[in-house]
């Protein structure tokens, strides 16, 4: 089983408009609402890839009830911790011209007692888990070393960890030595305070992170593909050119592909090929965190995966 952690989930509400004029009444052509947050996007793609998945994090209020209902409909194992606060809503406004404006609520305050409950119940779920994916930001009130504590509990039980976050949660998380981290170009640049422009730059930065105790670093580079760096080798992936429809959720789909391959015991070249194919396939879809198998299979046929010594 694969476990995904979404500490700060949301209802993703998307409004499709012909145009947006501030200060006026705007008619909405189409709307949709989904259980959102990076870990839930990961879970959706893991499920589409045919793997069993459990989801956890903090949810509360009527918005939390909506997410639980969506999780149950999808057939995921619901391990969420209920909190007193109200789960947030993230609003996406999509224009006919292809623009997207996002309004993101901060989210609820999570108490120390609620955090302690999460950490106390986590080992029981981890015992049934091959890979845990830790994705996204921390909600208000949660200490910045929270992911570090989660990683330490997973390592004690021999569960592989993929960490996909940023900021202080990332800085603290890598201190626990996760098996994999998945920064993108912008997140690497922010962490090191320098521009990561090329694959070579990404490899250099990844090596520095490995020296800090990280097992492997998978850097997603958009249209340029991705690299995975271990201590003694570099795996590079070139992806086919596509007409992007919606890139949101491609990083989460990448994580889902990587986790699925690891859970199945695939080698890292195969895992990186599937990860990049999932990220690319997601970008072809209007939905966030979604892939179509026929498109995925076609992308995999045109993927170029190479390996060299680090």
PDB file of C-alpha atoms in Angstrom:
ATOM      1  CA  UNK A   1       0.000   0.000   0.000  1.00  0.00           C
ATOM      2  CA  UNK A   2       1.011   3.610  -0.609  1.00  0.00           C
ATOM      3  CA  UNK A   3       0.212   6.227   2.033  1.00  0.00           C
ATOM      4  CA  UNK A   4      -0.121   9.891   1.083  1.00  0.00           C
ATOM      5  CA  UNK A   5       0.037  12.680   3.653  1.00  0.00           C
ATOM      6  CA  UNK A   6      -1.782  15.947   2.967  1.00  0.00           C
ATOM      7  CA  UNK A   7      -1.303  18.017   6.106  1.00  0.00           C
ATOM      8  CA  UNK A   8      -3.234  21.013   4.731  1.00  0.00           C
ATOM      9  CA  UNK A   9      -5.889  19.671   2.312  1.00  0.00           C
ATOM     10  CA  UNK A  10      -8.517  21.802   0.614  1.00  0.00           C
ATOM     11  CA  UNK A  11     -11.632  21.758  -1.448  1.00  0.00           C
ATOM     12  CA  UNK A  12     -10.380  22.788  -4.887  1.00  0.00           C
ATOM     13  CA  UNK A  13     -13.140  24.881  -6.459  1.00  0.00           C
ATOM     14  CA  UNK A  14     -12.615  25.793 -10.110  1.00  0.00           C
ATOM     15  CA  UNK A  15     -14.655  28.432 -11.932  1.00  0.00           C
ATOM     16  CA  UNK A  16     -14.531  28.616 -15.718  1.00  0.00           C
ATOM     17  CA  UNK A  17     -15.220  32.134 -17.058  1.00  0.00           C
ATOM     18  CA  UNK A  18     -15.233  33.815 -20.460  1.00  0.00           C
ATOM     19  CA  UNK A  19     -13.585  36.836 -18.845  1.00  0.00           C
ATOM     20  CA  UNK A  20     -13.046  38.377 -15.421  1.00  0.00           C
ATOM     21  CA  UNK A  21     -13.705  42.046 -14.804  1.00  0.00           C
ATOM     22  CA  UNK A  22     -12.985  43.230 -11.284  1.00  0.00           C
ATOM     23  CA  UNK A  23     -15.892  45.089  -9.679  1.00  0.00           C
ATOM     24  CA  UNK A  24     -18.565  43.637 -11.966  1.00  0.00           C
ATOM     25  CA  UNK A  25     -21.020  40.731 -11.930  1.00  0.00           C
ATOM     26  CA  UNK A  26     -19.532  37.735 -13.764  1.00  0.00           C
ATOM     27  CA  UNK A  27     -21.480  34.742 -15.048  1.00  0.00           C
ATOM     28  CA  UNK A  28     -19.800  31.379 -14.572  1.00  0.00           C
ATOM     29  CA  UNK A  29     -20.024  28.851 -17.406  1.00  0.00           C
ATOM     30  CA  UNK A  30     -18.896  25.785 -15.472  1.00  0.00           C
ATOM     31  CA  UNK A  31     -17.681  24.827 -12.016  1.00  0.00           C
ATOM     32  CA  UNK A  32     -16.269  21.774 -10.329  1.00  0.00           C
ATOM     33  CA  UNK A  33     -15.180  20.917  -6.807  1.00  0.00           C
ATOM     34  CA  UNK A  34     -12.759  18.188  -5.826  1.00  0.00           C
ATOM     35  CA  UNK A  35     -10.907  16.948  -2.753  1.00  0.00           C
ATOM     36  CA  UNK A  36      -7.650  18.796  -3.206  1.00  0.00           C
ATOM     37  CA  UNK A  37      -4.168  19.164  -1.839  1.00  0.00           C
ATOM     38  CA  UNK A  38      -0.944  17.724  -3.170  1.00  0.00           C
ATOM     39  CA  UNK A  39      -1.170  14.396  -1.344  1.00  0.00           C
ATOM     40  CA  UNK A  40      -4.717  13.818  -2.537  1.00  0.00           C
ATOM     41  CA  UNK A  41      -3.584  14.495  -6.110  1.00  0.00           C
ATOM     42  CA  UNK A  42      -0.891  11.859  -5.572  1.00  0.00           C
ATOM     43  CA  UNK A  43      -3.468   9.420  -4.225  1.00  0.00           C
ATOM     44  CA  UNK A  44      -5.737   9.917  -7.231  1.00  0.00           C
ATOM     45  CA  UNK A  45      -2.981   9.019  -9.698  1.00  0.00           C
ATOM     46  CA  UNK A  46      -1.723   6.106  -7.568  1.00  0.00           C
ATOM     47  CA  UNK A  47      -5.263   4.728  -7.677  1.00  0.00           C
ATOM     48  CA  UNK A  48      -5.446   5.205 -11.454  1.00  0.00           C
ATOM     49  CA  UNK A  49      -2.195   3.227 -11.708  1.00  0.00           C
ATOM     50  CA  UNK A  50      -3.885   0.337  -9.919  1.00  0.00           C
ATOM     51  CA  UNK A  51      -2.238   0.530  -6.512  1.00  0.00           C
ATOM     52  CA  UNK A  52      -4.032   0.520  -3.159  1.00  0.00           C
ATOM     53  CA  UNK A  53      -3.768   3.843  -1.365  1.00  0.00           C
ATOM     54  CA  UNK A  54      -4.447   5.323   2.060  1.00  0.00           C
ATOM     55  CA  UNK A  55      -4.740   9.040   2.774  1.00  0.00           C
ATOM     56  CA  UNK A  56      -4.112  11.027   5.928  1.00  0.00           C
ATOM     57  CA  UNK A  57      -3.635  14.551   7.211  1.00  0.00           C
ATOM     58  CA  UNK A  58      -5.800  17.020   9.138  1.00  0.00           C
ATOM     59  CA  UNK A  59      -9.394  17.820   8.150  1.00  0.00           C
ATOM     60  CA  UNK A  60     -12.297  19.515   9.897  1.00  0.00           C
ATOM     61  CA  UNK A  61     -15.705  21.125   9.583  1.00  0.00           C
ATOM     62  CA  UNK A  62     -18.164  20.803   6.719  1.00  0.00           C
ATOM     63  CA  UNK A  63     -15.381  21.197   4.180  1.00  0.00           C
ATOM     64  CA  UNK A  64     -13.618  18.280   5.839  1.00  0.00           C
ATOM     65  CA  UNK A  65     -16.818  16.245   5.608  1.00  0.00           C
ATOM     66  CA  UNK A  66     -16.885  16.888   1.853  1.00  0.00           C
ATOM     67  CA  UNK A  67     -13.320  15.598   1.513  1.00  0.00           C
ATOM     68  CA  UNK A  68     -14.099  12.486   3.551  1.00  0.00           C
ATOM     69  CA  UNK A  69     -17.094  11.790   1.310  1.00  0.00           C
ATOM     70  CA  UNK A  70     -14.950  12.151  -1.817  1.00  0.00           C
ATOM     71  CA  UNK A  71     -12.262   9.883  -0.339  1.00  0.00           C
ATOM     72  CA  UNK A  72     -14.844   7.225   0.496  1.00  0.00           C
ATOM     73  CA  UNK A  73     -16.395   7.431  -2.981  1.00  0.00           C
ATOM     74  CA  UNK A  74     -12.958   6.906  -4.492  1.00  0.00           C
ATOM     75  CA  UNK A  75     -12.341   3.865  -2.292  1.00  0.00           C
ATOM     76  CA  UNK A  76      -9.186   5.126  -0.567  1.00  0.00           C
ATOM     77  CA  UNK A  77      -8.455   4.105   3.010  1.00  0.00           C
ATOM     78  CA  UNK A  78      -9.406   7.131   5.125  1.00  0.00           C
ATOM     79  CA  UNK A  79      -6.868   7.750   7.905  1.00  0.00           C
ATOM     80  CA  UNK A  80      -7.447  11.497   8.283  1.00  0.00           C
ATOM     81  CA  UNK A  81      -7.349  13.066  11.748  1.00  0.00           C
ATOM     82  CA  UNK A  82     -10.382  15.209  12.575  1.00  0.00           C
ATOM     83  CA  UNK A  83      -9.645  18.691  13.905  1.00  0.00           C
ATOM     84  CA  UNK A  84     -11.737  21.473  15.390  1.00  0.00           C
ATOM     85  CA  UNK A  85     -10.859  23.968  12.637  1.00  0.00           C
ATOM     86  CA  UNK A  86     -12.467  24.276   9.214  1.00  0.00           C
ATOM     87  CA  UNK A  87     -10.621  22.839   6.217  1.00  0.00           C
ATOM     88  CA  UNK A  88      -9.810  25.507   3.627  1.00  0.00           C
ATOM     89  CA  UNK A  89     -11.138  26.181   0.144  1.00  0.00           C
ATOM     90  CA  UNK A  90      -8.797  27.028  -2.730  1.00  0.00           C
ATOM     91  CA  UNK A  91     -10.421  28.887  -5.599  1.00  0.00           C
ATOM     92  CA  UNK A  92      -9.157  28.682  -9.172  1.00  0.00           C
ATOM     93  CA  UNK A  93     -10.539  31.072 -11.787  1.00  0.00           C
ATOM     94  CA  UNK A  94      -9.872  29.858 -15.325  1.00  0.00           C
ATOM     95  CA  UNK A  95     -10.339  32.234 -18.237  1.00  0.00           C
ATOM     96  CA  UNK A  96     -11.177  31.338 -21.830  1.00  0.00           C
ATOM     97  CA  UNK A  97      -7.804  32.802 -22.810  1.00  0.00           C
ATOM     98  CA  UNK A  98      -5.961  30.124 -20.823  1.00  0.00           C
ATOM     99  CA  UNK A  99      -5.149  32.266 -17.799  1.00  0.00           C
ATOM    100  CA  UNK A 100      -5.584  30.903 -14.289  1.00  0.00           C
ATOM    101  CA  UNK A 101      -5.966  32.995 -11.141  1.00  0.00           C
ATOM    102  CA  UNK A 102      -5.786  31.238  -7.777  1.00  0.00           C
ATOM    103  CA  UNK A 103      -7.105  32.426  -4.419  1.00  0.00           C
ATOM    104  CA  UNK A 104      -5.782  30.190  -1.651  1.00  0.00           C
ATOM    105  CA  UNK A 105      -7.124  30.233   1.880  1.00  0.00           C
ATOM    106  CA  UNK A 106      -4.537  29.867   4.636  1.00  0.00           C
ATOM    107  CA  UNK A 107      -6.333  26.995   6.296  1.00  0.00           C
ATOM    108  CA  UNK A 108      -7.147  26.048   9.899  1.00  0.00           C
ATOM    109  CA  UNK A 109      -5.065  26.205  13.052  1.00  0.00           C
ATOM    110  CA  UNK A 110      -3.997  22.735  14.158  1.00  0.00           C
ATOM    111  CA  UNK A 111      -3.504  22.266  17.892  1.00  0.00           C
ATOM    112  CA  UNK A 112      -0.626  20.478  19.601  1.00  0.00           C
ATOM    113  CA  UNK A 113      -3.047  17.797  20.804  1.00  0.00           C
ATOM    114  CA  UNK A 114      -4.240  17.169  17.217  1.00  0.00           C
ATOM    115  CA  UNK A 115      -0.648  16.881  16.021  1.00  0.00           C
ATOM    116  CA  UNK A 116       0.159  14.447  18.829  1.00  0.00           C
ATOM    117  CA  UNK A 117      -2.858  12.333  17.861  1.00  0.00           C
ATOM    118  CA  UNK A 118      -1.649  12.175  14.264  1.00  0.00           C
ATOM    119  CA  UNK A 119       1.860  11.080  15.283  1.00  0.00           C
ATOM    120  CA  UNK A 120       0.487   8.516  17.746  1.00  0.00           C
ATOM    121  CA  UNK A 121      -1.760   6.875  15.141  1.00  0.00           C
ATOM    122  CA  UNK A 122       0.711   7.024  12.247  1.00  0.00           C
ATOM    123  CA  UNK A 123       2.813   3.903  13.059  1.00  0.00           C
ATOM    124  CA  UNK A 124      -0.219   1.600  12.792  1.00  0.00           C
ATOM    125  CA  UNK A 125      -0.849   2.822   9.229  1.00  0.00           C
ATOM    126  CA  UNK A 126       2.832   2.733   8.318  1.00  0.00           C
ATOM    127  CA  UNK A 127       3.012  -0.955   9.234  1.00  0.00           C
ATOM    128  CA  UNK A 128       0.773  -1.657   6.216  1.00  0.00           C
ATOM    129  CA  UNK A 129       2.695   0.696   3.922  1.00  0.00           C
ATOM    130  CA  UNK A 130       5.518   0.218   1.393  1.00  0.00           C
ATOM    131  CA  UNK A 131       5.946   3.888   0.441  1.00  0.00           C
ATOM    132  CA  UNK A 132       4.782   7.081   2.144  1.00  0.00           C
ATOM    133  CA  UNK A 133       4.466  10.312   0.150  1.00  0.00           C
ATOM    134  CA  UNK A 134       4.650  13.517   2.195  1.00  0.00           C
ATOM    135  CA  UNK A 135       3.336  16.380   0.097  1.00  0.00           C
ATOM    136  CA  UNK A 136       2.619  20.070   0.426  1.00  0.00           C
ATOM    137  CA  UNK A 137       2.620  22.785   3.043  1.00  0.00           C
ATOM    138  CA  UNK A 138       2.001  22.610   6.773  1.00  0.00           C
ATOM    139  CA  UNK A 139      -1.133  24.204   8.232  1.00  0.00           C
ATOM    140  CA  UNK A 140      -0.983  26.960  10.840  1.00  0.00           C
ATOM    141  CA  UNK A 141       0.106  25.814  14.279  1.00  0.00           C
ATOM    142  CA  UNK A 142       2.122  22.822  13.084  1.00  0.00           C
ATOM    143  CA  UNK A 143       5.785  22.944  14.038  1.00  0.00           C
ATOM    144  CA  UNK A 144       8.255  23.083  11.147  1.00  0.00           C
ATOM    145  CA  UNK A 145       9.904  19.804  12.211  1.00  0.00           C
ATOM    146  CA  UNK A 146       6.617  17.887  11.862  1.00  0.00           C
ATOM    147  CA  UNK A 147       7.650  16.145   8.640  1.00  0.00           C
ATOM    148  CA  UNK A 148      10.991  15.337  10.204  1.00  0.00           C
ATOM    149  CA  UNK A 149       9.149  13.448  12.948  1.00  0.00           C
ATOM    150  CA  UNK A 150       7.018  11.629  10.362  1.00  0.00           C
ATOM    151  CA  UNK A 151      10.102  10.571   8.380  1.00  0.00           C
ATOM    152  CA  UNK A 152      11.821   9.280  11.514  1.00  0.00           C
ATOM    153  CA  UNK A 153       8.804   7.093  12.343  1.00  0.00           C
ATOM    154  CA  UNK A 154       8.723   5.733   8.786  1.00  0.00           C
ATOM    155  CA  UNK A 155      12.436   4.913   8.794  1.00  0.00           C
ATOM    156  CA  UNK A 156      12.122   2.953  12.033  1.00  0.00           C
ATOM    157  CA  UNK A 157       9.584   0.709  10.278  1.00  0.00           C
ATOM    158  CA  UNK A 158      11.581   0.436   7.034  1.00  0.00           C
ATOM    159  CA  UNK A 159       9.037   2.372   4.955  1.00  0.00           C
ATOM    160  CA  UNK A 160      10.400   4.270   1.942  1.00  0.00           C
ATOM    161  CA  UNK A 161       9.747   8.026   2.122  1.00  0.00           C
ATOM    162  CA  UNK A 162       9.228  10.567  -0.671  1.00  0.00           C
ATOM    163  CA  UNK A 163       9.243  14.171   0.588  1.00  0.00           C
ATOM    164  CA  UNK A 164       7.752  16.880  -1.633  1.00  0.00           C
ATOM    165  CA  UNK A 165       7.507  20.181   0.195  1.00  0.00           C
ATOM    166  CA  UNK A 166       9.287  23.535   0.388  1.00  0.00           C
ATOM    167  CA  UNK A 167      10.446  26.260   2.765  1.00  0.00           C
ATOM    168  CA  UNK A 168      11.179  25.487   6.411  1.00  0.00           C
ATOM    169  CA  UNK A 169       9.283  22.183   6.259  1.00  0.00           C
ATOM    170  CA  UNK A 170      11.744  21.110   3.545  1.00  0.00           C
ATOM    171  CA  UNK A 171      14.802  22.330   5.470  1.00  0.00           C
ATOM    172  CA  UNK A 172      13.717  20.489   8.600  1.00  0.00           C
ATOM    173  CA  UNK A 173      12.480  17.419   6.743  1.00  0.00           C
ATOM    174  CA  UNK A 174      15.735  16.633   4.987  1.00  0.00           C
ATOM    175  CA  UNK A 175      17.486  16.478   8.377  1.00  0.00           C
ATOM    176  CA  UNK A 176      15.766  13.110   8.891  1.00  0.00           C
ATOM    177  CA  UNK A 177      17.357  11.697   5.710  1.00  0.00           C
ATOM    178  CA  UNK A 178      14.316  10.819   3.554  1.00  0.00           C
ATOM    179  CA  UNK A 179      14.874   8.192   0.846  1.00  0.00           C
ATOM    180  CA  UNK A 180      13.719  10.568  -1.907  1.00  0.00           C
ATOM    181  CA  UNK A 181      12.970  14.246  -2.218  1.00  0.00           C
ATOM    182  CA  UNK A 182      11.317  15.859  -5.242  1.00  0.00           C
ATOM    183  CA  UNK A 183      12.114  19.548  -5.587  1.00  0.00           C
ATOM    184  CA  UNK A 184      11.445  21.384  -8.837  1.00  0.00           C
ATOM    185  CA  UNK A 185      13.772  23.941 -10.377  1.00  0.00           C
ATOM    186  CA  UNK A 186      12.200  26.887  -8.518  1.00  0.00           C
ATOM    187  CA  UNK A 187      12.299  25.138  -5.138  1.00  0.00           C
ATOM    188  CA  UNK A 188      15.957  24.206  -5.589  1.00  0.00           C
ATOM    189  CA  UNK A 189      16.783  27.770  -6.573  1.00  0.00           C
ATOM    190  CA  UNK A 190      15.013  29.118  -3.490  1.00  0.00           C
ATOM    191  CA  UNK A 191      16.738  26.640  -1.177  1.00  0.00           C
ATOM    192  CA  UNK A 192      20.254  27.339  -2.427  1.00  0.00           C
ATOM    193  CA  UNK A 193      19.764  31.021  -3.189  1.00  0.00           C
ATOM    194  CA  UNK A 194      21.051  30.631  -6.738  1.00  0.00           C
ATOM    195  CA  UNK A 195      19.501  30.092 -10.160  1.00  0.00           C
ATOM    196  CA  UNK A 196      19.116  26.472 -11.269  1.00  0.00           C
ATOM    197  CA  UNK A 197      18.906  26.853 -15.044  1.00  0.00           C
ATOM    198  CA  UNK A 198      20.170  23.568 -16.501  1.00  0.00           C
ATOM    199  CA  UNK A 199      20.216  19.845 -15.761  1.00  0.00           C
ATOM    200  CA  UNK A 200      23.879  20.250 -14.851  1.00  0.00           C
ATOM    201  CA  UNK A 201      22.984  22.887 -12.262  1.00  0.00           C
ATOM    202  CA  UNK A 202      20.283  20.582 -10.890  1.00  0.00           C
ATOM    203  CA  UNK A 203      22.728  17.677 -10.576  1.00  0.00           C
ATOM    204  CA  UNK A 204      25.247  19.859  -8.722  1.00  0.00           C
ATOM    205  CA  UNK A 205      22.580  21.052  -6.280  1.00  0.00           C
ATOM    206  CA  UNK A 206      21.259  17.515  -5.789  1.00  0.00           C
ATOM    207  CA  UNK A 207      24.744  16.257  -4.878  1.00  0.00           C
ATOM    208  CA  UNK A 208      24.902  18.877  -2.132  1.00  0.00           C
ATOM    209  CA  UNK A 209      21.607  17.625  -0.729  1.00  0.00           C
ATOM    210  CA  UNK A 210      22.844  14.026  -0.795  1.00  0.00           C
ATOM    211  CA  UNK A 211      25.855  15.116   1.240  1.00  0.00           C
ATOM    212  CA  UNK A 212      23.335  16.328   3.842  1.00  0.00           C
ATOM    213  CA  UNK A 213      21.929  12.793   4.195  1.00  0.00           C
ATOM    214  CA  UNK A 214      19.176  12.560   1.576  1.00  0.00           C
ATOM    215  CA  UNK A 215      19.079   9.180  -0.181  1.00  0.00           C
ATOM    216  CA  UNK A 216      18.204  10.399  -3.697  1.00  0.00           C
ATOM    217  CA  UNK A 217      17.040  13.644  -5.267  1.00  0.00           C
ATOM    218  CA  UNK A 218      14.541  13.680  -8.140  1.00  0.00           C
ATOM    219  CA  UNK A 219      14.437  17.115  -9.754  1.00  0.00           C
ATOM    220  CA  UNK A 220      11.533  17.837 -12.103  1.00  0.00           C
ATOM    221  CA  UNK A 221      12.448  20.308 -14.852  1.00  0.00           C
ATOM    222  CA  UNK A 222       9.202  20.779 -16.773  1.00  0.00           C
ATOM    223  CA  UNK A 223       9.577  20.365 -20.522  1.00  0.00           C
ATOM    224  CA  UNK A 224      13.252  19.440 -20.040  1.00  0.00           C
ATOM    225  CA  UNK A 225      12.309  16.253 -18.220  1.00  0.00           C
ATOM    226  CA  UNK A 226      13.953  15.332 -14.934  1.00  0.00           C
ATOM    227  CA  UNK A 227      17.056  13.978 -13.256  1.00  0.00           C
ATOM    228  CA  UNK A 228      17.437  11.601 -10.346  1.00  0.00           C
ATOM    229  CA  UNK A 229      20.716  11.857  -8.489  1.00  0.00           C
ATOM    230  CA  UNK A 230      22.126   9.275  -6.100  1.00  0.00           C
ATOM    231  CA  UNK A 231      25.570   9.207  -4.536  1.00  0.00           C
ATOM    232  CA  UNK A 232      27.156   7.270  -7.403  1.00  0.00           C
ATOM    233  CA  UNK A 233      24.886   7.773 -10.422  1.00  0.00           C
ATOM    234  CA  UNK A 234      22.623  10.140 -12.302  1.00  0.00           C
ATOM    235  CA  UNK A 235      19.486   9.067 -14.166  1.00  0.00           C
ATOM    236  CA  UNK A 236      18.302  11.555 -16.774  1.00  0.00           C
ATOM    237  CA  UNK A 237      14.909  11.548 -18.492  1.00  0.00           C
ATOM    238  CA  UNK A 238      13.936  13.301 -21.715  1.00  0.00           C
ATOM    239  CA  UNK A 239      10.208  13.597 -22.347  1.00  0.00           C
ATOM    240  CA  UNK A 240       8.333  13.962 -25.651  1.00  0.00           C
ATOM    241  CA  UNK A 241       6.983  17.365 -26.647  1.00  0.00           C
ATOM    242  CA  UNK A 242       3.304  17.826 -25.882  1.00  0.00           C
ATOM    243  CA  UNK A 243       0.588  20.464 -26.147  1.00  0.00           C
ATOM    244  CA  UNK A 244       0.064  21.378 -22.494  1.00  0.00           C
ATOM    245  CA  UNK A 245      -3.554  21.662 -21.342  1.00  0.00           C
ATOM    246  CA  UNK A 246      -3.139  22.033 -17.564  1.00  0.00           C
ATOM    247  CA  UNK A 247       0.244  21.574 -15.854  1.00  0.00           C
ATOM    248  CA  UNK A 248      -1.177  21.894 -12.328  1.00  0.00           C
ATOM    249  CA  UNK A 249      -0.717  18.603 -10.496  1.00  0.00           C
ATOM    250  CA  UNK A 250       2.052  17.310 -12.761  1.00  0.00           C
ATOM    251  CA  UNK A 251       4.543  17.307  -9.890  1.00  0.00           C
ATOM    252  CA  UNK A 252       2.097  15.314  -7.771  1.00  0.00           C
ATOM    253  CA  UNK A 253       1.533  12.894 -10.655  1.00  0.00           C
ATOM    254  CA  UNK A 254       5.323  12.518 -10.915  1.00  0.00           C
ATOM    255  CA  UNK A 255       5.446  11.546  -7.224  1.00  0.00           C
ATOM    256  CA  UNK A 256       2.600   9.060  -7.755  1.00  0.00           C
ATOM    257  CA  UNK A 257       4.453   7.358 -10.591  1.00  0.00           C
ATOM    258  CA  UNK A 258       7.675   7.172  -8.586  1.00  0.00           C
ATOM    259  CA  UNK A 259       5.887   5.794  -5.511  1.00  0.00           C
ATOM    260  CA  UNK A 260       3.980   3.212  -7.551  1.00  0.00           C
ATOM    261  CA  UNK A 261       7.132   1.890  -9.200  1.00  0.00           C
ATOM    262  CA  UNK A 262       8.962   1.727  -5.861  1.00  0.00           C
ATOM    263  CA  UNK A 263       6.041  -0.115  -4.226  1.00  0.00           C
ATOM    264  CA  UNK A 264       6.162  -2.666  -7.068  1.00  0.00           C
ATOM    265  CA  UNK A 265       9.909  -3.155  -6.609  1.00  0.00           C
ATOM    266  CA  UNK A 266      10.904  -1.651  -9.973  1.00  0.00           C
ATOM    267  CA  UNK A 267      14.456  -0.367 -10.555  1.00  0.00           C
ATOM    268  CA  UNK A 268      15.068   3.381 -10.462  1.00  0.00           C
ATOM    269  CA  UNK A 269      15.382   3.801 -14.233  1.00  0.00           C
ATOM    270  CA  UNK A 270      11.941   2.287 -14.662  1.00  0.00           C
ATOM    271  CA  UNK A 271      10.639   4.317 -11.733  1.00  0.00           C
ATOM    272  CA  UNK A 272      11.884   7.597 -13.192  1.00  0.00           C
ATOM    273  CA  UNK A 273      10.422   6.753 -16.582  1.00  0.00           C
ATOM    274  CA  UNK A 274       7.002   6.126 -15.046  1.00  0.00           C
ATOM    275  CA  UNK A 275       7.258   9.231 -12.854  1.00  0.00           C
ATOM    276  CA  UNK A 276       8.018  11.515 -15.801  1.00  0.00           C
ATOM    277  CA  UNK A 277       5.367   9.859 -17.959  1.00  0.00           C
ATOM    278  CA  UNK A 278       2.728  10.437 -15.260  1.00  0.00           C
ATOM    279  CA  UNK A 279       3.730  14.083 -14.893  1.00  0.00           C
ATOM    280  CA  UNK A 280       3.559  14.556 -18.658  1.00  0.00           C
ATOM    281  CA  UNK A 281       0.239  12.719 -18.979  1.00  0.00           C
ATOM    282  CA  UNK A 282      -1.311  14.910 -16.295  1.00  0.00           C
ATOM    283  CA  UNK A 283      -0.390  18.030 -18.254  1.00  0.00           C
ATOM    284  CA  UNK A 284      -2.540  16.733 -21.141  1.00  0.00           C
ATOM    285  CA  UNK A 285      -5.683  16.726 -18.996  1.00  0.00           C
ATOM    286  CA  UNK A 286      -8.052  19.451 -17.861  1.00  0.00           C
ATOM    287  CA  UNK A 287      -8.400  17.708 -14.491  1.00  0.00           C
ATOM    288  CA  UNK A 288      -5.739  18.125 -11.817  1.00  0.00           C
ATOM    289  CA  UNK A 289      -4.027  14.924 -10.710  1.00  0.00           C
ATOM    290  CA  UNK A 290      -5.390  12.807 -13.551  1.00  0.00           C
ATOM    291  CA  UNK A 291      -3.963  10.550 -16.244  1.00  0.00           C
ATOM    292  CA  UNK A 292      -5.410   8.514 -19.117  1.00  0.00           C
ATOM    293  CA  UNK A 293      -3.781   5.100 -19.515  1.00  0.00           C
ATOM    294  CA  UNK A 294      -3.660   5.129 -23.324  1.00  0.00           C
ATOM    295  CA  UNK A 295      -1.893   8.489 -23.323  1.00  0.00           C
ATOM    296  CA  UNK A 296       0.434   7.320 -20.564  1.00  0.00           C
ATOM    297  CA  UNK A 297       1.428   4.223 -22.517  1.00  0.00           C
ATOM    298  CA  UNK A 298       2.148   6.311 -25.622  1.00  0.00           C
ATOM    299  CA  UNK A 299       4.314   8.727 -23.644  1.00  0.00           C
ATOM    300  CA  UNK A 300       6.255   5.842 -22.115  1.00  0.00           C
ATOM    301  CA  UNK A 301       7.095   4.576 -25.603  1.00  0.00           C
ATOM    302  CA  UNK A 302       8.663   7.939 -26.445  1.00  0.00           C
ATOM    303  CA  UNK A 303      10.534   8.464 -23.196  1.00  0.00           C
ATOM    304  CA  UNK A 304      14.338   8.456 -23.221  1.00  0.00           C
ATOM    305  CA  UNK A 305      15.935   7.353 -19.942  1.00  0.00           C
ATOM    306  CA  UNK A 306      19.723   7.290 -19.584  1.00  0.00           C
ATOM    307  CA  UNK A 307      22.150   6.629 -16.771  1.00  0.00           C
ATOM    308  CA  UNK A 308      25.724   7.630 -15.982  1.00  0.00           C
ATOM    309  CA  UNK A 309      28.088   7.638 -13.021  1.00  0.00           C
ATOM    310  CA  UNK A 310      27.848  10.653 -10.749  1.00  0.00           C
TER     311      UNK A 310
END
